[in-house]
Amino acid sequence: VHLYGTLVKVIEIAKNNKGTIKVLLEGKSKIYLEQLEEAEDILYATYRMLVSTDMFESNLEREIAWKNFLKYYVKYQIVNRRVSDAPEPKSFSTEDFELSLDIVAGNIVVSALDRQQYLSIEDMFQRLSFLINYMNKEIAVFEIEEKVKFNLQSQLEKIQKEYYLREQIKAIQKE
């Protein structure tokens, strides 16, 4: 059980032929779990809703930060194939800045610890910075992996060419 989470509304519950249950949820609010009690196999929670703060000094500042964020997100989508089902950046808006940030956070692949840290941040600017830093690290890791792959491939090709040339020389010397 984590201290930070999302209060949700159950929209739909469906059971398919294979017995799998599918649940459609709608996020309502970020919450902090204050107390958890169990009675007769039922968990009861006391929580408080987390209210986001907006530390942007102007709409222009928010707009600039958002455009910068979208650049990282687009690049992150390109390098990380696991976010292919994520909404397209053009579907986000600065009108519902917080919701758009939370949608992105929910679609990027992060650890439970990172998700807890994200949910604990009440200021939208700090949340935006958290996501940019996360995506930036992931992009850097991907670029390093690609560079290593390229170097290995080049080295293998060089070794194969050298082997082929040695075999050709041996064949010529036999003749």
mmCIF file of C-alpha atoms in Angstrom, residues 2-171:
data_model
loop_
_atom_site.group_PDB
_atom_site.id
_atom_site.type_symbol
_atom_site.label_atom_id
_atom_site.label_comp_id
_atom_site.label_asym_id
_atom_site.label_seq_id
_atom_site.Cartn_x
_atom_site.Cartn_y
_atom_site.Cartn_z
ATOM 1 C CA HIS A 2 1.370 3.396 -1.017
ATOM 2 C CA LEU A 3 0.830 6.701 0.761
ATOM 3 C CA TYR A 4 0.006 8.653 -2.408
ATOM 4 C CA GLY A 5 -2.580 7.606 -4.938
ATOM 5 C CA THR A 6 -5.549 8.580 -7.022
ATOM 6 C CA LEU A 7 -9.167 8.673 -5.979
ATOM 7 C CA VAL A 8 -11.107 7.044 -8.814
ATOM 8 C CA LYS A 9 -14.659 6.522 -9.963
ATOM 9 C CA VAL A 10 -15.527 3.098 -11.370
ATOM 10 C CA ILE A 11 -17.021 3.704 -14.813
ATOM 11 C CA GLU A 12 -17.497 0.150 -16.012
ATOM 12 C CA ILE A 13 -16.773 -3.430 -14.985
ATOM 13 C CA ALA A 14 -16.857 -6.118 -17.665
ATOM 14 C CA LYS A 15 -16.039 -9.822 -17.663
ATOM 15 C CA ASN A 16 -14.929 -11.424 -20.924
ATOM 16 C CA ASN A 17 -15.267 -15.037 -22.136
ATOM 17 C CA LYS A 18 -11.891 -16.029 -20.666
ATOM 18 C CA GLY A 19 -12.964 -14.942 -17.179
ATOM 19 C CA THR A 20 -10.796 -11.830 -17.160
ATOM 20 C CA ILE A 21 -12.364 -8.820 -15.506
ATOM 21 C CA LYS A 22 -11.782 -5.435 -17.103
ATOM 22 C CA VAL A 23 -12.343 -2.301 -15.018
ATOM 23 C CA LEU A 24 -12.569 1.200 -16.503
ATOM 24 C CA LEU A 25 -11.674 3.882 -13.964
ATOM 25 C CA GLU A 26 -11.785 7.668 -14.065
ATOM 26 C CA GLY A 27 -9.260 9.553 -11.934
ATOM 27 C CA LYS A 28 -10.869 12.210 -9.747
ATOM 28 C CA SER A 29 -8.166 13.570 -7.456
ATOM 29 C CA LYS A 30 -4.715 12.900 -6.099
ATOM 30 C CA ILE A 31 -4.864 11.790 -2.474
ATOM 31 C CA TYR A 32 -2.647 11.162 0.541
ATOM 32 C CA LEU A 33 -3.481 8.093 2.608
ATOM 33 C CA GLU A 34 -3.670 9.115 6.254
ATOM 34 C CA GLN A 35 -5.022 5.925 7.813
ATOM 35 C CA LEU A 36 -5.924 2.418 6.703
ATOM 36 C CA GLU A 37 -8.076 0.036 8.737
ATOM 37 C CA GLU A 38 -9.318 -3.463 8.068
ATOM 38 C CA ALA A 39 -12.642 -4.733 9.369
ATOM 39 C CA GLU A 40 -14.296 -7.981 8.245
ATOM 40 C CA ASP A 41 -11.967 -8.352 5.214
ATOM 41 C CA ILE A 42 -12.776 -4.814 4.033
ATOM 42 C CA LEU A 43 -10.192 -2.016 3.906
ATOM 43 C CA TYR A 44 -11.304 1.425 5.045
ATOM 44 C CA ALA A 45 -9.140 4.415 4.247
ATOM 45 C CA THR A 46 -8.950 7.905 5.616
ATOM 46 C CA TYR A 47 -7.367 10.235 3.098
ATOM 47 C CA ARG A 48 -7.017 13.870 2.219
ATOM 48 C CA MET A 49 -7.217 15.274 -1.262
ATOM 49 C CA LEU A 50 -4.090 16.965 -2.523
ATOM 50 C CA VAL A 51 -4.625 20.397 -3.998
ATOM 51 C CA SER A 52 -2.222 21.450 -6.712
ATOM 52 C CA THR A 53 -0.593 24.830 -6.668
ATOM 53 C CA ASP A 54 0.286 26.827 -9.743
ATOM 54 C CA MET A 55 3.635 28.577 -9.337
ATOM 55 C CA PHE A 56 3.700 29.960 -12.873
ATOM 56 C CA GLU A 57 3.834 33.731 -12.773
ATOM 57 C CA SER A 58 1.894 34.175 -16.007
ATOM 58 C CA ASN A 59 0.053 32.294 -18.719
ATOM 59 C CA LEU A 60 2.938 33.099 -21.064
ATOM 60 C CA GLU A 61 5.394 31.393 -18.695
ATOM 61 C CA ARG A 62 3.119 28.352 -18.504
ATOM 62 C CA GLU A 63 2.770 28.269 -22.316
ATOM 63 C CA ILE A 64 6.556 28.410 -22.830
ATOM 64 C CA ALA A 65 7.149 25.687 -20.229
ATOM 65 C CA TRP A 66 4.461 23.552 -21.858
ATOM 66 C CA LYS A 67 5.968 23.870 -25.348
ATOM 67 C CA ASN A 68 9.375 22.905 -23.953
ATOM 68 C CA PHE A 69 7.809 19.946 -22.171
ATOM 69 C CA LEU A 70 6.083 18.742 -25.362
ATOM 70 C CA LYS A 71 9.422 18.731 -27.207
ATOM 71 C CA TYR A 72 10.812 16.328 -24.607
ATOM 72 C CA TYR A 73 7.663 14.225 -24.655
ATOM 73 C CA VAL A 74 7.708 13.830 -28.460
ATOM 74 C CA LYS A 75 11.377 12.809 -28.361
ATOM 75 C CA TYR A 76 10.643 10.446 -25.465
ATOM 76 C CA GLN A 77 7.838 8.806 -27.474
ATOM 77 C CA ILE A 78 10.243 8.272 -30.377
ATOM 78 C CA VAL A 79 12.957 6.593 -28.289
ATOM 79 C CA ASN A 80 10.686 4.655 -25.936
ATOM 80 C CA ARG A 81 8.514 2.209 -27.844
ATOM 81 C CA ARG A 82 6.523 1.333 -24.700
ATOM 82 C CA VAL A 83 4.530 4.580 -24.833
ATOM 83 C CA SER A 84 3.053 3.921 -28.274
ATOM 84 C CA ASP A 85 -0.538 3.867 -26.914
ATOM 85 C CA ALA A 86 -0.055 7.196 -25.159
ATOM 86 C CA PRO A 87 -2.151 10.118 -26.352
ATOM 87 C CA GLU A 88 -0.641 12.348 -28.991
ATOM 88 C CA PRO A 89 0.806 15.622 -27.656
ATOM 89 C CA LYS A 90 -1.566 17.655 -29.841
ATOM 90 C CA SER A 91 -4.469 16.307 -27.738
ATOM 91 C CA PHE A 92 -3.076 18.046 -24.631
ATOM 92 C CA SER A 93 -3.873 21.595 -23.693
ATOM 93 C CA THR A 94 -2.654 24.266 -21.339
ATOM 94 C CA GLU A 95 -6.280 24.939 -20.342
ATOM 95 C CA ASP A 96 -6.239 21.739 -18.325
ATOM 96 C CA PHE A 97 -2.535 21.772 -17.632
ATOM 97 C CA GLU A 98 -2.706 19.524 -14.577
ATOM 98 C CA LEU A 99 -4.768 16.832 -16.308
ATOM 99 C CA SER A 100 -2.436 16.829 -19.316
ATOM 100 C CA LEU A 101 0.605 16.430 -17.048
ATOM 101 C CA ASP A 102 -1.052 13.569 -15.183
ATOM 102 C CA ILE A 103 -1.973 11.800 -18.431
ATOM 103 C CA VAL A 104 1.650 11.960 -19.577
ATOM 104 C CA ALA A 105 2.895 10.810 -16.156
ATOM 105 C CA GLY A 106 0.512 7.861 -16.303
ATOM 106 C CA ASN A 107 1.772 6.842 -19.739
ATOM 107 C CA ILE A 108 5.502 7.069 -19.273
ATOM 108 C CA VAL A 109 7.142 4.035 -17.791
ATOM 109 C CA VAL A 110 8.381 4.770 -14.291
ATOM 110 C CA SER A 111 8.918 2.767 -11.126
ATOM 111 C CA ALA A 112 6.395 2.727 -8.280
ATOM 112 C CA LEU A 113 8.818 4.858 -6.268
ATOM 113 C CA ASP A 114 8.956 7.464 -9.054
ATOM 114 C CA ARG A 115 5.156 7.439 -9.319
ATOM 115 C CA GLN A 116 4.887 8.031 -5.572
ATOM 116 C CA GLN A 117 7.340 10.908 -5.810
ATOM 117 C CA TYR A 118 5.391 12.420 -8.714
ATOM 118 C CA LEU A 119 2.064 12.140 -6.879
ATOM 119 C CA SER A 120 3.559 13.800 -3.795
ATOM 120 C CA ILE A 121 4.496 16.967 -5.724
ATOM 121 C CA GLU A 122 1.753 19.551 -5.317
ATOM 122 C CA ASP A 123 3.249 22.333 -7.453
ATOM 123 C CA MET A 124 2.564 21.936 -11.180
ATOM 124 C CA PHE A 125 5.848 23.579 -12.207
ATOM 125 C CA GLN A 126 7.787 21.105 -10.046
ATOM 126 C CA ARG A 127 5.747 18.219 -11.485
ATOM 127 C CA LEU A 128 6.551 19.429 -14.980
ATOM 128 C CA SER A 129 10.261 19.623 -14.047
ATOM 129 C CA PHE A 130 10.122 16.115 -12.569
ATOM 130 C CA LEU A 131 8.729 14.680 -15.812
ATOM 131 C CA ILE A 132 11.202 16.590 -17.998
ATOM 132 C CA ASN A 133 14.121 15.342 -15.885
ATOM 133 C CA TYR A 134 12.814 11.782 -16.029
ATOM 134 C CA MET A 135 12.321 11.844 -19.805
ATOM 135 C CA ASN A 136 15.693 13.533 -20.316
ATOM 136 C CA LYS A 137 17.444 10.714 -18.388
ATOM 137 C CA GLU A 138 15.581 8.061 -20.386
ATOM 138 C CA ILE A 139 16.473 9.773 -23.682
ATOM 139 C CA ALA A 140 20.163 9.937 -22.636
ATOM 140 C CA VAL A 141 20.166 6.237 -21.703
ATOM 141 C CA PHE A 142 18.591 5.343 -25.052
ATOM 142 C CA GLU A 143 21.164 7.420 -26.955
ATOM 143 C CA ILE A 144 24.031 5.733 -25.093
ATOM 144 C CA GLU A 145 22.543 2.292 -25.803
ATOM 145 C CA GLU A 146 22.257 3.152 -29.500
ATOM 146 C CA LYS A 147 25.862 4.386 -29.590
ATOM 147 C CA VAL A 148 27.080 1.167 -27.924
ATOM 148 C CA LYS A 149 25.053 -0.939 -30.404
ATOM 149 C CA PHE A 150 26.502 1.013 -33.330
ATOM 150 C CA ASN A 151 30.078 0.623 -32.033
ATOM 151 C CA LEU A 152 29.593 -3.109 -31.465
ATOM 152 C CA GLN A 153 28.106 -3.554 -34.907
ATOM 153 C CA SER A 154 30.981 -1.631 -36.496
ATOM 154 C CA GLN A 155 33.507 -3.710 -34.582
ATOM 155 C CA LEU A 156 31.822 -6.972 -35.633
ATOM 156 C CA GLU A 157 31.768 -5.876 -39.265
ATOM 157 C CA LYS A 158 35.479 -5.019 -39.071
ATOM 158 C CA ILE A 159 36.301 -8.418 -37.544
ATOM 159 C CA GLN A 160 34.223 -10.201 -40.219
ATOM 160 C CA LYS A 161 35.960 -8.262 -43.024
ATOM 161 C CA GLU A 162 39.391 -9.072 -41.596
ATOM 162 C CA TYR A 163 38.473 -12.756 -41.300
ATOM 163 C CA TYR A 164 37.147 -12.777 -44.890
ATOM 164 C CA LEU A 165 40.333 -11.121 -46.188
ATOM 165 C CA ARG A 166 42.558 -13.607 -44.275
ATOM 166 C CA GLU A 167 40.586 -16.492 -45.781
ATOM 167 C CA GLN A 168 40.955 -14.994 -49.243
ATOM 168 C CA ILE A 169 44.731 -14.625 -48.725
ATOM 169 C CA LYS A 170 44.932 -18.280 -47.592
ATOM 170 C CA ALA A 171 42.997 -19.354 -50.684
#
